Amino acid sequence: MNQNLFHLLAEGIVDPKATAIETPDGHRLSYADILAASARMAHALVSLGVVPGDRVAAQVEKSVPALMLYLASLRAGAVFLPLNTAYTPAEIAYFIGDATPRLFVCDPAAAPKLAPVAQAAGARLMTLGADGSGTLGEAAAAGREGDFATVPRGADDLAALLYTSGTTGRSKGAMLSHGNLVSNTRALQQAWRFDQRDVLIHALPIFHTHGLFVASNVTLFSGASMIFLPKFDPAQVLGLMGRASVLMGVPTFYVRLLAEPGLDRTSTAGMRLFVSGSAPLLAETHRAWQQRTGHAILERYGMTETNMNTSNPYEGPRVAGTVGLPLPGVEVKVTDPVSGETLPQGQIGMVEVRGPNVFKGYWQMPEKTAAELRPDGFFITGDLGCFDDNGYLQIVGRGKDLVISGGLNVYPREVETEIDALPGVVESAVIGLSHPDLGEAVTAVVVPDPDHPATESAILAALAPRLARFKLPKRVLFLDELPRNTMGKVQKNQLRDRYAGLYG
Ligand code: MCA
Ligand code: AMP
């Protein structure tokens, strides 16, 4: 049986005339329109030489054509590789050099600076604008064929490759299969009671798991519709709540919405569900939201490698500060980080997960895969947690050195490597400090060269062309030396304590 995610999605369409996507400019696409548009795009991919198993990489603005590119890649049996629009050409060079895609699709305006990057990786460069312009958009529009035989795929065949930075070394491509994505979509549909009456406010980017898989796949598999916004704007989102039913967001969405004076019980009365994930939701945000709107935000927990693992219940208490219960079909255990033995309930340890949601390993990195994915199928998440008396999981910290800023992951090692290479710097430590809007703010602590000390502005200016803007430190602080333990390891906890409160 064909286990291609798109085939299963299409097979489940009950009403082809129902609206699947609408955009703020009033444009509507029915499910029949999606079938036809993704078919035309899939024909264009095939005509460009894409064969099953090929990677199709894309750094494109969030738009309906961009979503069609994702669906078309699935239909053609290709492996879709979405890339954050904030990545610099230097960052893109690594991803496409590693993944060797057949095609690299970028925004028409970015083509001149990305052409050499595509060429170096041996990828054919195509362009796709948010309005459907560009060489790929034109190729799709030229094809009249509104039908395409979706390529048969098995559950274990790859559907997507999503890069996630490692604590050491370079980013790793997490290989996600059709079976991974479909099983998680179905688990979430069931857990969150999605059906064709739902209208999702889609304000997340579509280059990560949250916006691409959780939000889009769940909506489309349910026959529901989504209001597809190019980016998150709190006033616009609030204004749409009168005719929507669900919002999915990172905690920063909820913090910013709480600053909107119009957020109250009346403006949210038609909504049935607010979901938060990708970073910890502060219990105080959860409580403030409930007081203002009467709704309890449903917090869930996931990862690029595993899709979603746990969720607070739809019916039953949604407990602030917890990420809820394992989703159907997902096993979660808390283990001793050294021995790997399961710990008794209540004890803090490493969170490990197993299930049909767990990825197939890291692209061409068997040693990294072996280090994080146990032979019995449990994936070592790098998150520290414990189960409470009611079986709810709490994430209490991270065993991995990672900063999550506005729902986007920043690996300190990557930023430190760039800073350490700059003139006037002896060494650096990059930490996350509590930030009222972003949750955590990337902050650099630098030991300057006493003879020619680097300045904050010089460091930031030098990093800007190298790193995506969300990775740039919000502040650079200077110290004569970094605190170290007897083993010589930098004590980041001491730095976090010392500068706690920097951002208010
Ligand atoms: C933008 N900037 C940021 C961030 N976003 N800085 C730090 N952290 C960020 N997240 C910078 C920009 O570079 C710019 O800097 C300035 O802030 C304002 O940019 P702007 O575009 O206006 O920002 P924004 O539109 O207000 O964006 C903030 C945001 C956005 C809405 C929170 O970052 C966002 O949509 N985050 C969601 C990310 C997400 O989908 N995560 C899910 C990953 P300058 O002024 O210097 O140019 S999937 C995942 O984690 C797992 C699987 C899971 O469980 O879901
Ligand atoms: P990513 O690499 O983008 O897949 O980020 C996954 C990481 O985000 C997880 O390993 C957690 O550290 C974090 N995360 C996601 N959801 C939550 C949540 N609800 N609470 C705390 N941390 C979360």
XYZ file of C-alpha atoms and ligand atoms in Angstrom:
582
model
C 0.000 0.000 0.000
C 1.176 3.491 -0.813
C 2.303 5.099 2.467
C 3.223 8.419 0.859
C 2.007 11.143 3.224
C 0.446 13.032 0.335
C -1.356 9.957 -0.958
C -2.879 9.359 2.479
C -3.822 13.030 2.776
C -5.491 13.008 -0.645
C -7.263 9.719 0.035
C -8.843 11.231 3.147
C -10.330 14.276 1.406
C -14.067 14.158 1.982
C -15.118 17.467 0.442
C -12.849 18.647 -2.385
C -14.705 21.949 -2.517
C -14.024 22.775 1.139
C -11.567 25.586 1.836
C -8.103 24.335 2.759
C -6.158 27.597 2.831
C -7.051 31.245 2.856
C -4.684 34.171 2.837
C -5.174 37.639 4.344
C -5.729 39.128 0.866
C -8.891 37.057 0.534
C -7.448 34.330 -1.714
C -8.966 30.881 -1.072
C -7.782 27.449 -2.112
C -10.050 24.443 -1.877
C -8.732 20.907 -1.397
C -9.291 20.362 -5.139
C -7.153 23.450 -5.813
C -4.369 22.033 -3.633
C -4.457 18.729 -5.504
C -4.155 20.566 -8.824
C -1.516 23.109 -7.736
C 0.700 20.485 -6.093
C 0.310 18.284 -9.191
C 1.531 21.084 -11.467
C 4.464 21.747 -9.145
C 5.267 18.009 -8.981
C 5.332 17.853 -12.799
C 7.728 20.793 -12.800
C 10.023 19.007 -10.327
C 10.042 15.834 -12.414
C 10.744 17.810 -15.578
C 13.775 19.274 -13.791
C 15.127 15.805 -13.199
C 13.929 15.127 -9.655
C 13.629 11.389 -9.019
C 12.425 9.589 -5.871
C 14.930 9.952 -3.034
C 16.381 13.209 -4.374
C 16.556 16.063 -1.929
C 14.733 19.283 -2.806
C 16.050 22.133 -0.655
C 14.156 25.403 -0.280
C 14.883 28.755 1.315
C 11.724 30.606 0.352
C 9.311 33.067 1.929
C 6.298 31.573 3.646
C 3.533 31.498 1.029
C 1.028 29.188 -0.621
C 3.469 28.391 -3.477
C 6.069 27.450 -0.838
C 3.616 25.053 0.780
C 2.817 23.608 -2.662
C 6.535 22.975 -3.142
C 6.539 20.907 0.053
C 3.502 18.900 -1.071
C 4.881 18.511 -4.591
C 8.176 17.185 -3.244
C 6.252 14.550 -1.309
C 4.210 13.679 -4.383
C 7.367 13.251 -6.474
C 8.853 10.960 -3.801
C 11.567 13.520 -3.070
C 12.942 14.434 0.349
C 11.991 18.007 1.295
C 14.630 20.131 3.008
C 13.224 23.438 4.305
C 15.694 26.140 5.357
C 15.190 29.116 7.673
C 14.864 32.324 5.637
C 17.265 33.993 8.094
C 20.196 31.722 7.178
C 23.134 33.469 5.524
C 24.722 32.140 2.309
C 27.590 30.768 4.452
C 25.114 28.742 6.515
C 23.216 27.580 3.413
C 26.489 26.428 1.855
C 26.926 23.918 4.667
C 23.377 22.540 4.514
C 23.233 22.014 0.779
C 26.843 20.875 0.643
C 25.909 18.143 3.122
C 22.504 17.194 1.727
C 23.491 17.452 -1.990
C 19.983 18.271 -3.206
C 19.046 17.908 -6.873
C 17.365 21.325 -6.681
C 17.884 24.308 -4.451
C 14.948 26.696 -4.579
C 15.356 30.261 -3.334
C 13.573 33.595 -3.496
C 14.138 35.338 -6.862
C 15.750 38.318 -5.112
C 18.311 36.066 -3.385
C 19.367 34.206 -6.555
C 22.439 36.329 -7.392
C 24.085 35.717 -4.028
C 23.017 32.084 -3.760
C 23.916 30.993 -7.303
C 27.584 30.291 -6.424
C 26.481 28.393 -3.305
C 24.155 26.173 -5.353
C 26.825 25.612 -7.959
C 29.405 24.576 -5.372
C 26.967 22.000 -4.003
C 26.146 20.682 -7.471
C 22.501 21.683 -7.082
C 20.392 23.255 -9.800
C 19.162 26.676 -8.657
C 15.485 27.491 -9.190
C 13.522 30.439 -7.833
C 10.102 30.774 -6.267
C 8.600 34.033 -5.044
C 5.805 34.372 -2.518
C 3.507 35.374 -5.398
C 4.399 32.281 -7.444
C 6.885 34.136 -9.633
C 10.365 32.818 -10.398
C 11.697 30.062 -12.600
C 10.069 27.230 -10.659
C 6.784 29.105 -10.327
C 6.771 29.670 -14.078
C 7.601 26.046 -14.826
C 4.694 24.943 -12.636
C 2.289 27.450 -14.176
C 3.265 26.413 -17.713
C 2.250 22.802 -17.086
C -1.463 22.322 -17.717
C -1.562 18.890 -16.138
C -3.700 19.224 -12.985
C -3.165 15.613 -12.057
C -0.064 13.706 -10.979
C 0.285 10.091 -9.892
C 1.777 10.427 -6.419
C 4.880 8.245 -6.255
C 4.381 5.180 -4.042
C 6.482 5.302 -0.877
C 6.858 2.926 2.037
C 6.431 4.070 5.627
C 10.220 4.021 6.127
C 11.055 6.026 3.003
C 12.270 9.534 3.691
C 9.889 12.464 3.353
C 11.980 15.274 4.836
C 15.424 16.219 6.034
C 15.479 18.894 8.750
C 18.762 20.219 10.050
C 19.171 20.575 13.769
C 22.394 21.814 15.270
C 24.489 19.502 17.348
C 26.105 20.392 20.636
C 29.424 19.740 19.006
C 30.421 20.046 15.413
C 28.072 20.940 12.617
C 24.338 20.658 12.148
C 22.894 17.231 11.580
C 20.147 16.381 9.111
C 17.335 14.552 10.882
C 15.844 12.013 8.475
C 12.059 11.888 8.821
C 10.066 9.216 7.050
C 6.538 9.289 5.673
C 5.584 6.941 8.518
C 7.084 9.294 11.133
C 5.085 12.252 9.882
C 1.819 10.447 9.241
C 1.760 8.679 12.610
C 2.386 11.929 14.471
C -0.221 13.811 12.456
C -2.818 11.198 13.326
C -1.847 11.148 17.000
C -2.225 14.944 17.200
C -5.518 15.006 15.280
C -6.916 12.576 17.797
C -5.348 14.206 20.869
C -6.471 17.715 19.936
C -9.863 16.722 18.436
C -9.249 18.256 15.042
C -12.025 18.042 12.456
C -13.228 19.692 9.249
C -14.903 22.541 11.125
C -11.577 23.810 12.465
C -9.976 27.015 11.256
C -6.338 27.342 12.300
C -4.567 30.690 12.500
C -1.253 29.717 10.913
C 1.308 32.359 11.910
C 4.376 30.120 12.338
C 7.199 29.847 9.824
C 7.069 26.728 7.622
C 10.757 25.852 7.751
C 10.460 23.930 11.045
C 8.514 21.028 12.474
C 6.011 23.212 14.330
C 4.688 25.217 11.368
C 5.271 22.663 8.604
C 4.261 19.373 10.150
C 2.306 20.033 13.332
C 0.261 22.960 12.005
C -0.035 22.234 8.269
C -0.231 18.434 8.233
C -2.763 18.263 11.068
C -4.997 20.855 9.381
C -4.873 19.231 5.942
C -5.354 15.679 7.231
C -8.433 16.880 9.127
C -10.107 18.508 6.137
C -9.958 21.717 8.166
C -8.775 25.105 6.907
C -5.988 27.468 7.800
C -5.592 31.206 7.554
C -2.069 31.347 6.234
C -0.234 34.440 7.490
C 3.234 35.385 6.217
C 4.433 36.057 9.773
C 3.230 36.566 13.314
C 1.597 39.927 13.957
C -0.227 39.973 17.307
C -2.871 42.561 16.346
C -3.686 40.690 13.138
C -3.889 37.355 14.940
C -6.178 38.815 17.583
C -8.378 40.300 14.860
C -8.766 36.855 13.237
C -9.844 35.059 16.387
C -13.498 35.916 15.747
C -13.585 33.516 12.799
C -11.010 30.906 13.771
C -10.965 28.024 16.234
C -7.305 27.122 16.919
C -3.988 28.932 17.321
C -0.614 27.178 17.509
C 2.346 29.202 18.670
C 5.620 29.451 20.482
C 5.515 31.060 23.960
C 6.585 34.445 22.512
C 3.261 34.539 20.584
C 1.336 34.322 23.860
C 3.544 36.870 25.639
C 3.033 39.358 22.786
C -0.716 38.678 22.548
C -1.044 39.360 26.275
C 0.271 42.868 25.563
C -2.731 43.487 23.258
C -5.394 45.437 25.165
C -8.169 43.776 23.128
C -7.304 40.265 24.333
C -10.185 39.203 26.572
C -12.963 36.654 26.968
C -15.061 38.232 24.239
C -12.355 38.364 21.554
C -11.388 34.731 22.197
C -14.906 33.382 22.746
C -15.060 31.545 19.395
C -11.685 29.845 19.822
C -11.606 26.288 21.126
C -7.872 25.659 21.480
C -4.588 27.478 22.060
C -1.495 25.271 21.700
C 2.026 26.225 22.799
C 5.314 24.474 22.172
C 8.935 24.606 20.938
C 10.120 26.245 24.167
C 9.007 26.289 27.794
C 5.830 28.266 28.467
C 6.220 30.112 31.753
C 3.594 29.139 34.316
C 2.937 32.854 34.783
C 2.081 33.228 31.070
C -0.264 30.244 31.337
C -2.019 31.783 34.345
C -2.208 35.291 32.873
C -3.749 33.832 29.695
C -6.341 31.884 31.641
C -7.278 34.941 33.687
C -7.667 37.198 30.659
C -9.381 34.763 28.271
C -10.769 31.891 30.323
C -8.777 29.456 28.121
C -6.054 27.154 29.457
C -3.199 27.015 26.929
C -2.418 23.420 25.962
C 1.346 22.917 26.167
C 3.034 20.084 24.307
C 6.621 18.936 23.862
C 8.480 17.839 20.776
C 11.717 17.857 18.840
C 12.816 17.894 15.232
C 14.028 14.288 15.583
C 10.834 12.986 17.147
C 7.978 15.257 16.119
C 5.620 15.598 19.090
C 6.084 13.379 22.129
C 3.775 14.558 24.883
C 0.785 16.829 25.227
C -1.402 18.172 27.979
C -4.847 16.637 27.626
C -7.663 18.147 25.574
C -10.097 17.024 28.226
C -8.693 16.979 31.733
C -6.357 19.322 33.540
C -3.786 21.259 31.509
C -1.126 21.773 34.112
C 1.051 24.873 33.843
C 4.763 24.077 33.875
C 4.233 20.552 32.518
C 4.200 19.176 28.979
C 1.539 16.597 29.759
C 1.237 12.914 28.947
C 2.822 10.755 26.242
C 0.852 10.903 22.975
C -0.859 7.718 21.780
C 1.771 5.260 20.527
C 4.701 7.187 22.075
C 6.701 5.776 24.983
C 8.520 8.215 27.268
C 10.916 7.297 30.067
C 13.242 9.180 32.376
C 16.642 7.579 32.772
C 19.900 7.930 34.651
C 22.072 9.946 32.246
C 25.114 7.786 32.999
C 23.757 4.241 33.286
C 20.663 4.646 31.100
C 18.578 2.826 33.753
C 14.967 3.928 34.129
C 14.530 6.134 37.193
C 11.639 5.946 39.647
C 8.764 8.402 39.224
C 9.626 11.833 40.636
C 13.352 11.647 39.964
C 14.971 13.975 37.454
C 16.877 12.384 34.594
C 17.279 12.181 30.847
C 14.072 12.080 28.818
C 14.072 9.251 26.264
C 11.351 8.543 23.709
C 10.407 5.698 21.408
C 7.615 5.270 18.899
C 6.611 5.533 15.256
C 7.318 9.281 15.516
C 11.058 8.827 16.120
C 13.294 9.651 13.143
C 15.469 7.292 11.104
C 18.794 8.782 12.145
C 21.090 11.591 11.070
C 21.898 12.011 7.383
C 25.237 10.348 6.655
C 26.294 10.442 10.315
C 26.052 6.867 11.602
C 28.217 7.592 14.679
C 26.025 10.519 15.778
C 22.953 8.391 15.179
C 24.412 5.572 17.272
C 25.260 8.008 20.086
C 21.697 9.312 20.387
C 19.435 6.540 19.148
C 19.671 3.358 21.216
C 19.536 -0.053 19.515
C 16.154 -0.669 21.200
C 14.730 2.432 19.467
C 14.780 4.909 22.365
C 16.027 8.361 21.372
C 18.046 10.287 23.963
C 16.511 13.765 23.779
C 19.094 15.752 25.741
C 16.242 17.212 27.815
C 16.122 16.685 31.564
C 12.758 15.928 33.082
C 10.680 14.017 35.587
C 7.176 12.594 35.871
C 4.804 13.971 38.503
C 2.317 11.926 40.551
C -0.239 12.068 37.738
C 2.159 10.915 35.009
C 2.633 14.396 33.563
C 6.128 15.113 32.275
C 7.964 18.222 33.408
C 10.961 19.462 31.445
C 13.234 20.859 34.115
C 16.326 21.681 32.104
C 18.578 20.661 29.283
C 21.496 18.306 29.325
C 22.540 19.903 26.037
C 24.064 23.353 25.683
C 21.259 25.044 23.774
C 19.537 28.425 23.871
C 15.921 28.679 22.653
C 15.171 32.253 21.600
C 11.619 32.989 20.472
C 11.213 29.282 19.667
C 14.363 29.144 17.526
C 17.314 27.042 18.617
C 20.760 28.546 18.893
C 23.744 26.361 19.689
C 26.271 28.338 21.759
C 29.191 26.384 20.333
C 28.467 27.667 16.833
C 28.383 31.318 17.976
C 31.447 30.883 20.224
C 33.461 29.445 17.329
C 32.688 32.516 15.236
C 33.486 34.962 18.066
C 36.712 33.203 19.070
C 38.034 33.627 15.525
C 37.684 37.433 15.693
C 40.588 39.810 16.370
C 40.695 41.278 19.872
C 39.052 38.191 21.410
C 40.828 35.659 23.622
C 37.822 33.436 24.184
C 34.071 33.535 24.687
C 31.130 31.789 26.300
C 27.640 32.117 24.871
C 24.713 31.686 27.249
C 20.953 32.117 27.308
C 19.587 34.665 29.772
C 15.967 34.971 30.761
C 14.210 37.466 28.486
C 10.619 38.686 28.893
C 9.754 38.475 25.183
C 12.020 35.783 23.718
C 12.124 33.435 26.730
C 15.901 33.276 26.471
C 18.208 35.832 24.850
C 21.506 34.826 23.277
C 24.246 36.609 25.222
C 28.009 36.497 24.681
C 30.558 36.835 27.460
C 33.921 37.675 25.930
C 37.456 37.793 27.304
C 39.057 40.600 25.288
C 42.669 40.702 24.193
C 44.115 43.233 26.685
C 46.366 44.811 24.030
C 43.707 45.321 21.338
C 40.333 44.711 22.995
C 37.386 44.002 20.687
C 34.263 46.087 21.214
C 30.626 44.960 21.352
C 29.778 46.754 18.108
C 32.818 45.366 16.275
C 31.943 41.824 17.332
C 28.307 42.160 16.276
C 29.270 43.739 12.957
C 31.707 40.911 12.223
C 29.158 38.207 13.071
C 26.302 39.694 11.031
C 27.324 38.370 7.588
C 28.192 34.947 9.023
C 25.243 34.028 11.246
C 21.466 34.257 10.900
C 20.239 37.321 12.789
C 18.328 35.368 15.421
C 21.637 33.760 16.466
C 23.370 37.103 17.037
C 23.939 37.954 20.693
C 21.495 40.557 21.962
C 24.374 41.786 24.148
C 28.130 41.198 24.317
C 29.574 41.476 27.834
C 33.246 41.531 28.790
C 35.112 39.729 31.577
C 38.829 39.410 32.320
C 38.494 35.651 32.576
C 35.799 32.994 32.330
C 34.921 31.003 35.464
C 36.150 27.412 35.145
C 35.914 24.291 37.282
C 38.890 22.168 38.243
C 38.539 20.238 34.987
C 38.928 23.501 33.064
C 35.293 23.506 31.886
C 33.616 26.915 31.649
C 30.992 27.278 34.385
C 28.098 28.637 32.382
C 25.802 28.399 35.409
C 27.947 30.954 37.198
C 27.733 33.267 34.198
C 23.959 32.845 34.007
C 23.669 33.679 37.719
C 25.982 36.648 37.457
C 24.037 38.259 34.601
C 20.520 37.107 35.528
C 18.145 40.055 35.247
C 20.112 41.739 32.455
C 17.023 41.876 30.257
C 14.557 42.619 33.067
C 13.508 37.368 14.961
N 14.568 37.908 15.589
C 14.890 37.143 16.611
C 13.985 36.060 16.577
N 13.138 36.232 15.548
N 15.865 37.243 17.525
C 15.948 36.279 18.424
N 15.123 35.211 18.464
C 14.118 35.077 17.555
N 13.308 34.019 17.558
C 15.288 39.141 15.328
C 15.353 39.520 13.888
O 16.518 38.994 13.314
C 15.398 41.023 13.969
O 16.681 41.418 14.348
C 14.490 41.321 15.117
O 14.536 40.159 15.953
C 13.056 41.563 14.712
O 12.750 40.694 13.668
P 11.284 40.327 13.264
O 11.324 39.555 12.005
O 10.374 41.503 13.308
O 10.893 39.345 14.420
P 9.507 38.777 14.628
O 8.752 38.651 13.375
O 8.863 39.556 15.704
O 9.844 37.276 15.051
C 9.810 36.792 16.327
C 9.004 35.493 16.352
C 9.649 34.531 15.326
C 7.555 35.763 15.944
C 9.045 34.953 17.744
O 11.013 34.327 15.670
C 8.946 33.243 15.216
O 7.976 33.124 14.457
N 9.392 32.220 15.958
C 8.836 30.876 15.866
C 9.925 29.908 15.531
C 9.390 28.480 15.368
O 8.499 28.225 14.553
N 9.948 27.539 16.121
C 9.549 26.145 16.019
C 10.767 25.282 15.753
P 17.385 42.707 13.768
O 16.534 43.852 14.235
O 18.728 42.664 14.384
O 17.382 42.545 12.291
S 10.278 23.542 15.720
C 10.676 23.082 17.296
O 11.274 23.790 18.027
C 10.229 21.774 17.862
C 10.170 20.638 16.934
C 8.876 21.947 18.506
O 8.697 21.387 19.597
O 8.028 22.654 17.920
P 14.330 21.496 17.977
O 15.765 21.208 17.922
O 13.910 22.725 17.250
O 13.648 20.311 17.566
O 13.964 21.816 19.482
C 13.588 20.810 20.356
C 13.807 21.243 21.764
O 12.890 22.296 22.105
C 13.511 20.149 22.746
O 14.564 19.227 22.853
C 13.272 20.944 24.010
O 14.506 21.298 24.602
C 12.584 22.192 23.477
N 11.121 22.170 23.646
C 10.154 21.935 22.732
N 8.924 22.041 23.294
C 9.128 22.350 24.597
C 8.281 22.599 25.705
N 6.963 22.603 25.596
N 8.856 22.857 26.903
C 10.199 22.875 27.040
N 11.053 22.675 26.031
C 10.524 22.415 24.818
